[in-house]
């Protein structure tokens, strides 16, 4: 057999070498897509961490809570009522300074939006009241019922003028007698009741 003919015949055959390129290209393309997906996931994770960090650093929303109150002064005492239905007794404070009442409340509640996120809402109020004249500042009481805070104090009751005897403190004043005075005369003077009682003069109309 002719070697040149055999080689030409071998070289002339159509080998399916080019059929491998589509598969190689497809694998390369899938690799790029996987790398792109990985980069996207990393960026998404960083973004999520940043959002969570901002949520933690974000201060809670705060608002001044308007509290309705009524003040009454009757003959039997003083009464102050505040609508505190959104506050628990532990969240309220009543401080008395002299004749002033400092009433405050602070409530913090967690709110969720249903999507996994949440925030805190703070409600706060402060009020100052003056105790009216005639009210006993040492008898102020506080109570809470049905979502209302009650502050009460009785009126000072006038005291009756009770009759009492006032004692008179009498002190005997010893006078210095001359050295030439007789001893018996000095003793007589000191023992004389009029000499110790003359300093207390009875008032007019008394015997």
C-alpha positions as a printed NumPy array, in Angstrom:
array([[  0.   ,   0.   ,   0.   ],
       [  1.262,   3.444,  -0.833],
       [  2.152,   5.377,   2.282],
       [  1.426,   8.745,   0.683],
       [ -2.015,   7.572,  -0.34 ],
       [ -2.733,   6.311,   3.112],
       [ -1.634,   9.609,   4.693],
       [ -3.641,  11.674,   2.255],
       [ -6.634,   9.508,   2.855],
       [ -6.188,   9.981,   6.624],
       [ -5.74 ,  13.72 ,   6.312],
       [ -8.742,  13.994,   4.077],
       [-11.138,  12.555,   6.63 ],
       [-13.485,  14.966,   8.377],
       [-12.8  ,  14.555,  12.102],
       [-15.438,  15.918,  14.498],
       [-12.974,  18.118,  16.373],
       [-15.054,  21.31 ,  16.071],
       [-18.024,  19.614,  17.712],
       [-16.333,  20.025,  21.149],
       [-16.345,  23.855,  21.048],
       [-20.035,  24.395,  21.791],
       [-19.792,  22.288,  24.945],
       [-16.664,  24.108,  26.138],
       [-18.288,  27.468,  25.467],
       [-21.389,  26.428,  27.384],
       [-19.38 ,  25.339,  30.424],
       [-17.402,  28.574,  30.385],
       [-20.6  ,  30.572,  30.175],
       [-22.087,  28.692,  33.136],
       [-18.928,  29.393,  35.128],
       [-19.244,  33.115,  34.481],
       [-22.886,  33.043,  35.526],
       [-21.994,  31.269,  38.755],
       [-19.315,  33.841,  39.515],
       [-21.765,  36.665,  38.823],
       [-24.363,  35.042,  41.077],
       [-21.788,  34.66 ,  43.826],
       [-20.821,  38.335,  43.582],
       [-24.498,  39.327,  43.685],
       [-25.084,  37.24 ,  46.806],
       [-22.071,  38.796,  48.512],
       [-23.297,  42.301,  47.696],
       [-26.774,  41.417,  48.932],
       [-25.347,  40.082,  52.184],
       [-23.32 ,  43.254,  52.708],
       [-26.385,  45.365,  51.992],
       [-28.439,  43.365,  54.479],
       [-25.789,  43.767,  57.179],
       [-25.694,  47.506,  56.556],
       [-29.477,  47.795,  56.793],
       [-29.538,  45.854,  60.068],
       [-26.77 ,  48.032,  61.458],
       [-28.663,  51.203,  60.554],
       [-31.826,  49.834,  62.163],
       [-29.988,  49.123,  65.402],
       [-28.435,  52.588,  65.45 ],
       [-31.674,  54.298,  64.532],
       [-33.187,  56.069,  67.567],
       [-36.76 ,  55.143,  68.442],
       [-39.482,  57.492,  67.345],
       [-40.537,  59.698,  70.227],
       [-43.52 ,  61.943,  70.649],
       [-44.994,  64.072,  73.399],
       [-48.167,  62.337,  74.463],
       [-51.115,  64.64 ,  75.224],
       [-52.753,  63.63 ,  78.503],
       [-56.257,  64.82 ,  79.296],
       [-56.747,  65.879,  82.897],
       [-59.466,  67.346,  85.095],
       [-58.947,  69.194,  88.359],
       [-61.639,  69.652,  90.96 ],
       [-61.693,  71.404,  94.301],
       [-64.634,  70.626,  96.478],
       [-65.434,  71.333, 100.057],
       [-64.074,  67.977, 101.154],
       [-60.766,  68.136,  99.294],
       [-58.77 ,  68.397,  96.067],
       [-58.97 ,  65.85 ,  93.218],
       [-56.881,  65.539,  90.032],
       [-57.671,  62.935,  87.343],
       [-55.4  ,  62.088,  84.374],
       [-56.21 ,  59.798,  81.437],
       [-53.254,  57.382,  81.373],
       [-54.789,  54.357,  79.628],
       [-51.668,  53.853,  77.468],
       [-49.351,  53.661,  80.484],
       [-48.869,  51.021,  83.134],
       [-48.37 ,  51.937,  86.803],
       [-44.662,  51.104,  86.462],
       [-44.339,  53.647,  83.641],
       [-45.814,  56.519,  85.684],
       [-44.136,  58.751,  88.24 ],
       [-45.642,  61.27 ,  90.671],
       [-43.15 ,  63.443,  92.555],
       [-44.094,  66.091,  95.088],
       [-41.864,  69.09 ,  95.744],
       [-43.433,  71.349,  98.322],
       [-46.813,  72.342,  96.922],
       [-45.972,  71.263,  93.359],
       [-46.82 ,  67.909,  91.799],
       [-44.582,  66.635,  88.988],
       [-46.442,  63.933,  87.043],
       [-44.65 ,  62.111,  84.195],
       [-44.969,  58.953,  82.132],
       [-42.847,  57.144,  79.553],
       [-43.866,  54.12 ,  77.484],
       [-41.801,  52.259,  74.857],
       [-43.526,  49.772,  72.568],
       [-42.144,  47.504,  69.828],
       [-43.896,  47.702,  66.46 ],
       [-43.509,  45.168,  63.618],
       [-44.421,  45.787,  59.98 ],
       [-45.086,  42.11 ,  59.186],
       [-42.037,  41.845,  56.911],
       [-39.477,  40.996,  59.553],
       [-38.626,  44.597,  60.371],
       [-39.552,  46.344,  63.588],
       [-39.194,  49.693,  65.306],
       [-39.717,  51.171,  68.754],
       [-42.229,  53.887,  69.549],
       [-41.826,  56.008,  72.663],
       [-44.649,  58.005,  74.234],
       [-43.835,  60.504,  76.963],
       [-45.57 ,  63.273,  78.897],
       [-44.697,  65.67 ,  81.735],
       [-47.088,  67.857,  83.703],
       [-46.673,  70.132,  86.716],
       [-49.579,  71.063,  89.002],
       [-49.829,  73.43 ,  91.965],
       [-51.704,  72.36 ,  95.059],
       [-54.388,  74.948,  95.882],
       [-54.226,  76.918,  99.081],
       [-55.961,  75.22 , 101.954],
       [-54.979,  71.716, 100.819],
       [-52.867,  69.631, 103.155],
       [-49.643,  68.858, 101.198],
       [-48.698,  66.081, 103.625],
       [-51.823,  64.029, 102.889],
       [-51.568,  63.64 ,  99.075],
       [-52.482,  60.147,  97.819],
       [-52.265,  58.484,  94.374],
       [-54.272,  55.62 ,  92.922],
       [-54.959,  54.132,  89.492],
       [-58.07 ,  52.416,  88.175],
       [-59.673,  51.888,  84.753],
       [-56.755,  53.54 ,  82.958],
       [-56.949,  56.743,  85.006],
       [-54.573,  58.205,  87.567],
       [-56.229,  59.79 ,  90.601],
       [-54.388,  62.255,  92.849],
       [-56.276,  63.448,  95.913],
       [-55.619,  65.57 ,  98.979],
       [-57.921,  66.676, 101.794],
       [-58.479,  70.265, 102.822],
       [-56.956,  71.416, 106.081],
       [-59.59 ,  71.361, 108.792],
       [-59.634,  74.434, 111.057],
       [-58.643,  73.491, 114.578],
       [-60.92 ,  74.488, 117.492],
       [-59.452,  76.959, 119.969],
       [-59.197,  74.798, 123.07 ],
       [-59.005,  76.535, 126.443],
       [-55.891,  75.859, 128.479],
       [-54.174,  77.335, 131.5  ],
       [-50.8  ,  78.965, 130.998],
       [-48.427,  78.44 , 133.926],
       [-46.584,  81.401, 135.373],
       [-42.947,  80.751, 136.1  ],
       [-41.999,  82.711, 139.233],
       [-38.355,  83.104, 140.174],
       [-37.297,  84.538, 143.541],
       [-34.753,  87.304, 143.213],
       [-32.385,  87.556, 146.147],
       [-31.347,  91.089, 147.035],
       [-27.999,  91.952, 148.558],
       [-28.375,  93.3  , 152.072],
       [-25.896,  95.749, 153.665],
       [-23.294,  94.144, 155.87 ],
       [-24.515,  96.222, 158.848],
       [-28.043,  94.836, 158.555],
       [-29.235,  92.681, 161.389],
       [-29.343,  88.981, 160.644],
       [-32.797,  88.544, 162.097],
       [-34.127,  91.379, 159.951],
       [-32.74 ,  89.764, 156.782],
       [-34.295,  86.445, 157.594],
       [-37.617,  88.064, 158.309],
       [-37.562,  89.815, 154.953],
       [-36.836,  86.614, 153.004],
       [-39.439,  84.669, 154.869],
       [-42.112,  87.284, 154.311],
       [-44.475,  86.034, 151.521],
       [-45.055,  89.535, 150.193],
       [-41.387,  89.93 , 149.303],
       [-41.465,  86.911, 146.859],
       [-44.832,  87.599, 145.264],
       [-44.691,  91.276, 144.675],
       [-43.064,  90.827, 141.311],
       [-46.197,  89.141, 139.939],
       [-48.859,  91.799, 139.667],
       [-52.427,  90.543, 139.263],
       [-54.26 ,  91.88 , 136.25 ],
       [-57.261,  94.17 , 136.593],
       [-60.404,  92.404, 137.64 ],
       [-58.598,  89.598, 139.461],
       [-58.642,  89.39 , 143.307]])
